[in-house]
Amino acid sequence: MLSVANLTKRFGGLAAVDAVSFEVTEGEILSVIGPNGAGKSTLFKLITSFEQPTEGRITFKGDDITNLAPYTVARKGIVRTFQENTIFKEMTILETVVLAHHQQCRVTIPGMIFRSAASCREEQGFTKSAIEILELLGMEGVAHERAGSLPHGHLRELGIAIALAARPVLLLLDEPFAGLNPDETRRGIEQVRRLRDTGMTVVLVEHDMAAVMTISDRIVVLNFGQMIADGTPEQIQQDEAVIEAYLGAADQELGL
């Protein structure tokens, strides 16, 4: 589905991403891990065109998407979440997710102002879609609560719901389990698996190694901008370069 070839991003003399190449297969959950400063967030920005590569090529479903505008990449089906969600705090969860359908809006501004028949139909369709997204994530119980009143765990879920409103086929999740307690993490893992079961492909950056090893079909490991490993969770756990660079003493946390 996605191919990253020799992807490089330099900031002055620093190579934040250095000749990284890997592929994402349709229907898999792939995790990208590595120490702080390894280049994970920059890699996400490159894939979604929030940053332009210094070198290399990104291909999605056979089409070269390198250097396209971010909104064009999103319309092609690659959508990401962010570590911090920007929300309208006074809006309800349902209203927020309805608003997040703006990319599908086809009605003119006069049509919206004067509430044309087409505008009403479109709003009804977005509301129906938003309800389905919240039900998929198990959030229907908080649909009418204000976004600003949500606890951290539900804010993370709202970020995913906003991304789903753009109808992704490839969803990039930036640290979806950060700051969650064990119960919230288990719920998050179940949600990601549910998304994959609907036919979505998922790539995530995450520091919670227990969650990564539980959820991933494959793992890519970055260190100082370079890819040092690509394999199954079992292969990554036994890779000497990965253990030295990243896992190390965390083995006890993983139960190894």
mmCIF file of C-alpha atoms in Angstrom:
data_model
loop_
_atom_site.group_PDB
_atom_site.id
_atom_site.type_symbol
_atom_site.label_atom_id
_atom_site.label_comp_id
_atom_site.label_asym_id
_atom_site.label_seq_id
_atom_site.Cartn_x
_atom_site.Cartn_y
_atom_site.Cartn_z
ATOM 1 C CA MET A 1 0.000 0.000 0.000
ATOM 2 C CA LEU A 2 2.742 2.460 1.013
ATOM 3 C CA SER A 3 6.371 2.449 -0.062
ATOM 4 C CA VAL A 4 9.028 4.715 1.446
ATOM 5 C CA ALA A 5 12.284 4.676 -0.550
ATOM 6 C CA ASN A 6 15.540 6.279 0.586
ATOM 7 C CA LEU A 7 13.590 8.920 2.508
ATOM 8 C CA THR A 8 15.836 11.654 3.897
ATOM 9 C CA LYS A 9 15.131 14.918 5.675
ATOM 10 C CA ARG A 10 17.970 17.261 6.620
ATOM 11 C CA PHE A 11 17.692 20.320 8.811
ATOM 12 C CA GLY A 12 20.955 22.114 8.146
ATOM 13 C CA GLY A 13 23.651 19.565 8.912
ATOM 14 C CA LEU A 14 21.319 17.265 10.866
ATOM 15 C CA ALA A 15 19.689 14.302 9.126
ATOM 16 C CA ALA A 16 16.479 13.803 11.133
ATOM 17 C CA VAL A 17 15.525 10.957 8.748
ATOM 18 C CA ASP A 18 18.427 9.316 6.945
ATOM 19 C CA ALA A 19 17.840 7.107 3.874
ATOM 20 C CA VAL A 20 14.908 5.204 5.384
ATOM 21 C CA SER A 21 13.183 2.581 3.219
ATOM 22 C CA PHE A 22 10.291 0.272 4.116
ATOM 23 C CA GLU A 23 6.874 -0.826 2.908
ATOM 24 C CA VAL A 24 3.448 -1.019 4.528
ATOM 25 C CA THR A 25 1.222 -3.910 3.486
ATOM 26 C CA GLU A 26 -2.514 -3.407 3.181
ATOM 27 C CA GLY A 27 -4.405 -4.520 6.279
ATOM 28 C CA GLU A 28 -1.462 -4.662 8.691
ATOM 29 C CA ILE A 29 -0.681 -2.810 11.905
ATOM 30 C CA LEU A 30 2.874 -1.507 11.710
ATOM 31 C CA SER A 31 4.583 0.264 14.612
ATOM 32 C CA VAL A 32 7.500 2.667 14.359
ATOM 33 C CA ILE A 33 9.617 2.794 17.505
ATOM 34 C CA GLY A 34 12.894 4.318 18.603
ATOM 35 C CA PRO A 35 14.439 6.600 21.238
ATOM 36 C CA ASN A 36 13.451 10.247 21.532
ATOM 37 C CA GLY A 37 14.942 12.138 18.603
ATOM 38 C CA ALA A 38 15.124 9.023 16.415
ATOM 39 C CA GLY A 39 13.121 10.677 13.630
ATOM 40 C CA LYS A 40 9.705 9.075 14.165
ATOM 41 C CA SER A 41 7.634 12.276 14.184
ATOM 42 C CA THR A 42 9.570 13.666 11.225
ATOM 43 C CA LEU A 43 8.855 10.453 9.319
ATOM 44 C CA PHE A 44 5.114 10.935 9.932
ATOM 45 C CA LYS A 45 5.353 14.541 8.754
ATOM 46 C CA LEU A 46 7.091 13.439 5.571
ATOM 47 C CA ILE A 47 4.545 10.735 4.765
ATOM 48 C CA THR A 48 1.653 13.184 5.234
ATOM 49 C CA SER A 49 3.498 16.076 3.468
ATOM 50 C CA PHE A 50 3.647 18.366 6.501
ATOM 51 C CA GLU A 51 7.380 18.347 5.702
ATOM 52 C CA GLN A 52 9.005 17.880 2.297
ATOM 53 C CA PRO A 53 11.864 15.365 1.962
ATOM 54 C CA THR A 54 15.390 16.384 1.060
ATOM 55 C CA GLU A 55 15.724 13.127 -0.860
ATOM 56 C CA GLY A 56 13.703 10.005 -1.498
ATOM 57 C CA ARG A 57 10.277 9.001 -2.717
ATOM 58 C CA ILE A 58 6.913 8.080 -1.179
ATOM 59 C CA THR A 59 4.497 5.927 -3.151
ATOM 60 C CA PHE A 60 0.881 5.213 -2.159
ATOM 61 C CA LYS A 61 -1.082 2.587 -4.059
ATOM 62 C CA GLY A 62 1.378 2.907 -6.934
ATOM 63 C CA ASP A 63 1.137 6.710 -7.169
ATOM 64 C CA ASP A 64 4.046 9.002 -6.318
ATOM 65 C CA ILE A 65 2.781 11.322 -3.563
ATOM 66 C CA THR A 66 6.124 12.967 -2.762
ATOM 67 C CA ASN A 67 5.766 16.752 -2.346
ATOM 68 C CA LEU A 68 1.982 16.812 -2.741
ATOM 69 C CA ALA A 69 0.034 19.245 -0.553
ATOM 70 C CA PRO A 70 -1.066 17.804 2.821
ATOM 71 C CA TYR A 71 -4.775 18.153 1.951
ATOM 72 C CA THR A 72 -4.202 16.244 -1.297
ATOM 73 C CA VAL A 73 -2.491 13.418 0.580
ATOM 74 C CA ALA A 74 -5.413 13.335 3.037
ATOM 75 C CA ARG A 75 -7.931 13.169 0.187
ATOM 76 C CA LYS A 76 -6.033 10.207 -1.235
ATOM 77 C CA GLY A 77 -6.684 8.390 2.050
ATOM 78 C CA ILE A 78 -3.634 8.973 4.284
ATOM 79 C CA VAL A 79 -4.711 10.665 7.524
ATOM 80 C CA ARG A 80 -2.820 11.177 10.774
ATOM 81 C CA THR A 81 -3.575 12.000 14.389
ATOM 82 C CA PHE A 82 -1.484 14.305 16.554
ATOM 83 C CA GLN A 83 -0.034 14.024 20.043
ATOM 84 C CA GLU A 84 -2.028 17.108 21.074
ATOM 85 C CA ASN A 85 -5.597 17.567 19.854
ATOM 86 C CA THR A 86 -6.839 21.013 18.843
ATOM 87 C CA ILE A 87 -10.555 21.101 19.598
ATOM 88 C CA PHE A 88 -13.422 23.554 20.017
ATOM 89 C CA LYS A 89 -13.964 23.061 23.745
ATOM 90 C CA GLU A 90 -17.561 24.312 23.805
ATOM 91 C CA MET A 91 -18.726 21.925 21.079
ATOM 92 C CA THR A 92 -20.060 18.464 21.855
ATOM 93 C CA ILE A 93 -18.196 15.344 20.787
ATOM 94 C CA LEU A 94 -20.791 14.682 18.078
ATOM 95 C CA GLU A 95 -20.610 18.265 16.767
ATOM 96 C CA THR A 96 -16.811 18.042 16.683
ATOM 97 C CA VAL A 97 -16.819 14.874 14.593
ATOM 98 C CA VAL A 98 -19.505 16.270 12.272
ATOM 99 C CA LEU A 99 -17.330 19.352 11.708
ATOM 100 C CA ALA A 100 -14.358 17.096 10.973
ATOM 101 C CA HIS A 101 -16.140 15.954 7.791
ATOM 102 C CA HIS A 102 -15.311 19.313 6.164
ATOM 103 C CA GLN A 103 -13.200 17.638 3.457
ATOM 104 C CA GLN A 104 -16.327 15.951 2.103
ATOM 105 C CA CYS A 105 -18.315 19.205 2.027
ATOM 106 C CA ARG A 106 -19.575 20.002 -1.485
ATOM 107 C CA VAL A 107 -22.268 22.586 -0.705
ATOM 108 C CA THR A 108 -21.517 26.252 -1.482
ATOM 109 C CA ILE A 109 -21.317 28.886 1.257
ATOM 110 C CA PRO A 110 -24.618 30.507 0.147
ATOM 111 C CA GLY A 111 -26.196 27.054 0.309
ATOM 112 C CA MET A 112 -25.027 26.674 3.906
ATOM 113 C CA ILE A 113 -26.207 30.156 4.890
ATOM 114 C CA PHE A 114 -29.678 29.739 3.397
ATOM 115 C CA ARG A 115 -29.984 26.073 4.429
ATOM 116 C CA SER A 116 -30.596 24.694 0.956
ATOM 117 C CA ALA A 117 -31.996 21.191 0.508
ATOM 118 C CA ALA A 118 -28.535 19.979 -0.543
ATOM 119 C CA SER A 119 -27.020 21.559 2.585
ATOM 120 C CA CYS A 120 -29.535 19.798 4.844
ATOM 121 C CA ARG A 121 -28.940 16.450 3.156
ATOM 122 C CA GLU A 122 -25.188 16.839 3.500
ATOM 123 C CA GLU A 123 -25.445 17.752 7.185
ATOM 124 C CA GLN A 124 -27.683 14.740 7.813
ATOM 125 C CA GLY A 125 -25.146 12.505 6.065
ATOM 126 C CA PHE A 126 -22.256 13.890 8.125
ATOM 127 C CA THR A 127 -24.240 13.435 11.344
ATOM 128 C CA LYS A 128 -25.030 9.819 10.453
ATOM 129 C CA SER A 129 -21.355 9.186 9.652
ATOM 130 C CA ALA A 130 -20.245 10.838 12.926
ATOM 131 C CA ILE A 131 -22.611 8.647 14.952
ATOM 132 C CA GLU A 132 -21.261 5.534 13.205
ATOM 133 C CA ILE A 133 -17.669 6.594 13.980
ATOM 134 C CA LEU A 134 -18.461 7.143 17.658
ATOM 135 C CA GLU A 135 -20.225 3.777 17.832
ATOM 136 C CA LEU A 136 -17.215 2.086 16.203
ATOM 137 C CA LEU A 137 -14.956 3.556 18.890
ATOM 138 C CA GLY A 138 -17.421 2.857 21.699
ATOM 139 C CA MET A 139 -17.873 6.595 22.368
ATOM 140 C CA GLU A 140 -21.616 6.904 21.783
ATOM 141 C CA GLY A 141 -22.141 7.325 25.541
ATOM 142 C CA VAL A 142 -20.247 10.637 25.570
ATOM 143 C CA ALA A 143 -21.508 11.932 22.188
ATOM 144 C CA HIS A 144 -23.348 14.901 23.737
ATOM 145 C CA GLU A 145 -20.716 15.898 26.293
ATOM 146 C CA ARG A 146 -18.632 19.014 25.727
ATOM 147 C CA ALA A 147 -15.230 18.269 24.208
ATOM 148 C CA GLY A 148 -13.541 20.504 26.778
ATOM 149 C CA SER A 149 -14.812 18.362 29.643
ATOM 150 C CA LEU A 150 -13.354 15.071 28.422
ATOM 151 C CA PRO A 151 -10.695 13.191 30.421
ATOM 152 C CA HIS A 152 -7.369 12.467 28.747
ATOM 153 C CA GLY A 153 -8.305 8.979 27.559
ATOM 154 C CA HIS A 154 -11.426 10.166 25.755
ATOM 155 C CA LEU A 155 -9.516 13.090 24.246
ATOM 156 C CA ARG A 156 -7.172 10.551 22.651
ATOM 157 C CA GLU A 157 -10.186 8.705 21.265
ATOM 158 C CA LEU A 158 -11.692 11.964 19.990
ATOM 159 C CA GLY A 159 -8.476 12.587 18.051
ATOM 160 C CA ILE A 160 -8.943 9.241 16.320
ATOM 161 C CA ALA A 161 -12.626 9.996 15.652
ATOM 162 C CA ILE A 162 -11.673 13.308 14.017
ATOM 163 C CA ALA A 163 -9.183 11.484 11.788
ATOM 164 C CA LEU A 164 -11.770 8.848 10.842
ATOM 165 C CA ALA A 165 -14.110 11.587 9.624
ATOM 166 C CA ALA A 166 -11.646 12.116 6.746
ATOM 167 C CA ARG A 167 -12.313 8.503 5.679
ATOM 168 C CA PRO A 168 -8.728 7.197 5.726
ATOM 169 C CA VAL A 169 -7.610 3.927 4.236
ATOM 170 C CA LEU A 170 -4.175 4.382 5.851
ATOM 171 C CA LEU A 171 -4.345 5.800 9.386
ATOM 172 C CA LEU A 172 -1.200 7.147 11.086
ATOM 173 C CA LEU A 173 -1.499 7.303 14.880
ATOM 174 C CA ASP A 174 1.007 9.480 16.757
ATOM 175 C CA GLU A 175 1.473 7.994 20.255
ATOM 176 C CA PRO A 176 -2.161 6.920 20.710
ATOM 177 C CA PHE A 177 -1.484 5.317 24.120
ATOM 178 C CA ALA A 178 0.633 8.096 25.668
ATOM 179 C CA GLY A 179 -0.514 9.004 29.175
ATOM 180 C CA LEU A 180 -3.174 6.283 29.329
ATOM 181 C CA ASN A 181 -3.643 3.985 32.309
ATOM 182 C CA PRO A 182 -3.585 0.190 31.745
ATOM 183 C CA ASP A 183 -7.372 -0.080 31.305
ATOM 184 C CA GLU A 184 -7.426 2.810 28.820
ATOM 185 C CA THR A 185 -4.498 1.277 26.939
ATOM 186 C CA ARG A 186 -6.312 -2.061 26.628
ATOM 187 C CA ARG A 187 -9.373 -0.204 25.318
ATOM 188 C CA GLY A 188 -7.159 1.686 22.850
ATOM 189 C CA ILE A 189 -5.588 -1.538 21.591
ATOM 190 C CA GLU A 190 -9.046 -3.018 21.038
ATOM 191 C CA GLN A 191 -10.114 0.106 19.126
ATOM 192 C CA VAL A 192 -7.091 -0.044 16.807
ATOM 193 C CA ARG A 193 -7.715 -3.724 16.106
ATOM 194 C CA ARG A 194 -11.362 -2.925 15.402
ATOM 195 C CA LEU A 195 -10.277 -0.321 12.848
ATOM 196 C CA ARG A 196 -8.013 -2.848 11.162
ATOM 197 C CA ASP A 197 -10.891 -5.326 11.091
ATOM 198 C CA THR A 198 -12.930 -2.786 9.085
ATOM 199 C CA GLY A 199 -10.248 -2.943 6.375
ATOM 200 C CA MET A 200 -8.102 -0.023 7.488
ATOM 201 C CA THR A 201 -4.297 -0.149 7.498
ATOM 202 C CA VAL A 202 -2.636 1.369 10.579
ATOM 203 C CA VAL A 203 0.854 2.765 11.200
ATOM 204 C CA LEU A 204 1.586 4.017 14.688
ATOM 205 C CA VAL A 205 4.414 5.690 16.575
ATOM 206 C CA GLU A 206 4.413 4.622 20.199
ATOM 207 C CA HIS A 207 6.673 4.470 23.272
ATOM 208 C CA ASP A 208 4.580 1.954 25.241
ATOM 209 C CA MET A 209 6.558 -1.183 24.393
ATOM 210 C CA ALA A 210 4.109 -3.592 25.982
ATOM 211 C CA ALA A 211 1.315 -2.150 23.801
ATOM 212 C CA VAL A 212 3.551 -2.189 20.705
ATOM 213 C CA MET A 213 4.486 -5.834 21.166
ATOM 214 C CA THR A 214 0.831 -6.745 21.745
ATOM 215 C CA ILE A 215 -0.710 -4.922 18.804
ATOM 216 C CA SER A 216 1.877 -4.971 15.994
ATOM 217 C CA ASP A 217 2.090 -7.275 12.997
ATOM 218 C CA ARG A 218 5.433 -5.674 12.158
ATOM 219 C CA ILE A 219 7.777 -3.153 13.757
ATOM 220 C CA VAL A 220 10.206 -0.686 12.187
ATOM 221 C CA VAL A 221 12.946 0.630 14.483
ATOM 222 C CA LEU A 222 14.671 3.995 13.996
ATOM 223 C CA ASN A 223 17.799 5.273 15.726
ATOM 224 C CA PHE A 224 19.422 8.645 14.983
ATOM 225 C CA GLY A 225 17.268 8.895 11.850
ATOM 226 C CA GLN A 226 18.336 5.545 10.425
ATOM 227 C CA MET A 227 16.301 2.356 10.225
ATOM 228 C CA ILE A 228 18.110 -0.361 12.180
ATOM 229 C CA ALA A 229 15.494 -3.129 12.112
ATOM 230 C CA ASP A 230 12.266 -4.255 10.442
ATOM 231 C CA GLY A 231 10.513 -7.410 11.579
ATOM 232 C CA THR A 232 7.869 -9.126 13.689
ATOM 233 C CA PRO A 233 7.617 -8.360 17.409
ATOM 234 C CA GLU A 234 9.424 -11.625 18.151
ATOM 235 C CA GLN A 235 12.279 -10.733 15.785
ATOM 236 C CA ILE A 236 12.570 -7.209 17.183
ATOM 237 C CA GLN A 237 12.724 -8.450 20.767
ATOM 238 C CA GLN A 238 15.709 -10.619 19.867
ATOM 239 C CA ASP A 239 17.544 -8.119 17.643
ATOM 240 C CA GLU A 240 20.855 -7.167 19.291
ATOM 241 C CA ALA A 241 21.026 -3.760 17.576
ATOM 242 C CA VAL A 242 17.531 -2.892 18.820
ATOM 243 C CA ILE A 243 18.257 -4.051 22.356
ATOM 244 C CA GLU A 244 21.429 -1.978 22.457
ATOM 245 C CA ALA A 245 19.837 1.130 20.953
ATOM 246 C CA TYR A 246 16.421 1.112 22.560
ATOM 247 C CA LEU A 247 14.992 -1.802 24.490
ATOM 248 C CA GLY A 248 17.876 -2.575 26.835
ATOM 249 C CA ALA A 249 16.765 -2.796 30.434
ATOM 250 C CA ALA A 250 13.139 -2.418 29.373
ATOM 251 C CA ASP A 251 13.105 -6.183 28.762
ATOM 252 C CA GLN A 252 11.734 -6.697 32.265
ATOM 253 C CA GLU A 253 8.774 -4.441 31.461
ATOM 254 C CA LEU A 254 8.042 -6.581 28.413
ATOM 255 C CA GLY A 255 8.181 -9.762 30.450
ATOM 256 C CA LEU A 256 11.159 -11.128 28.487
#
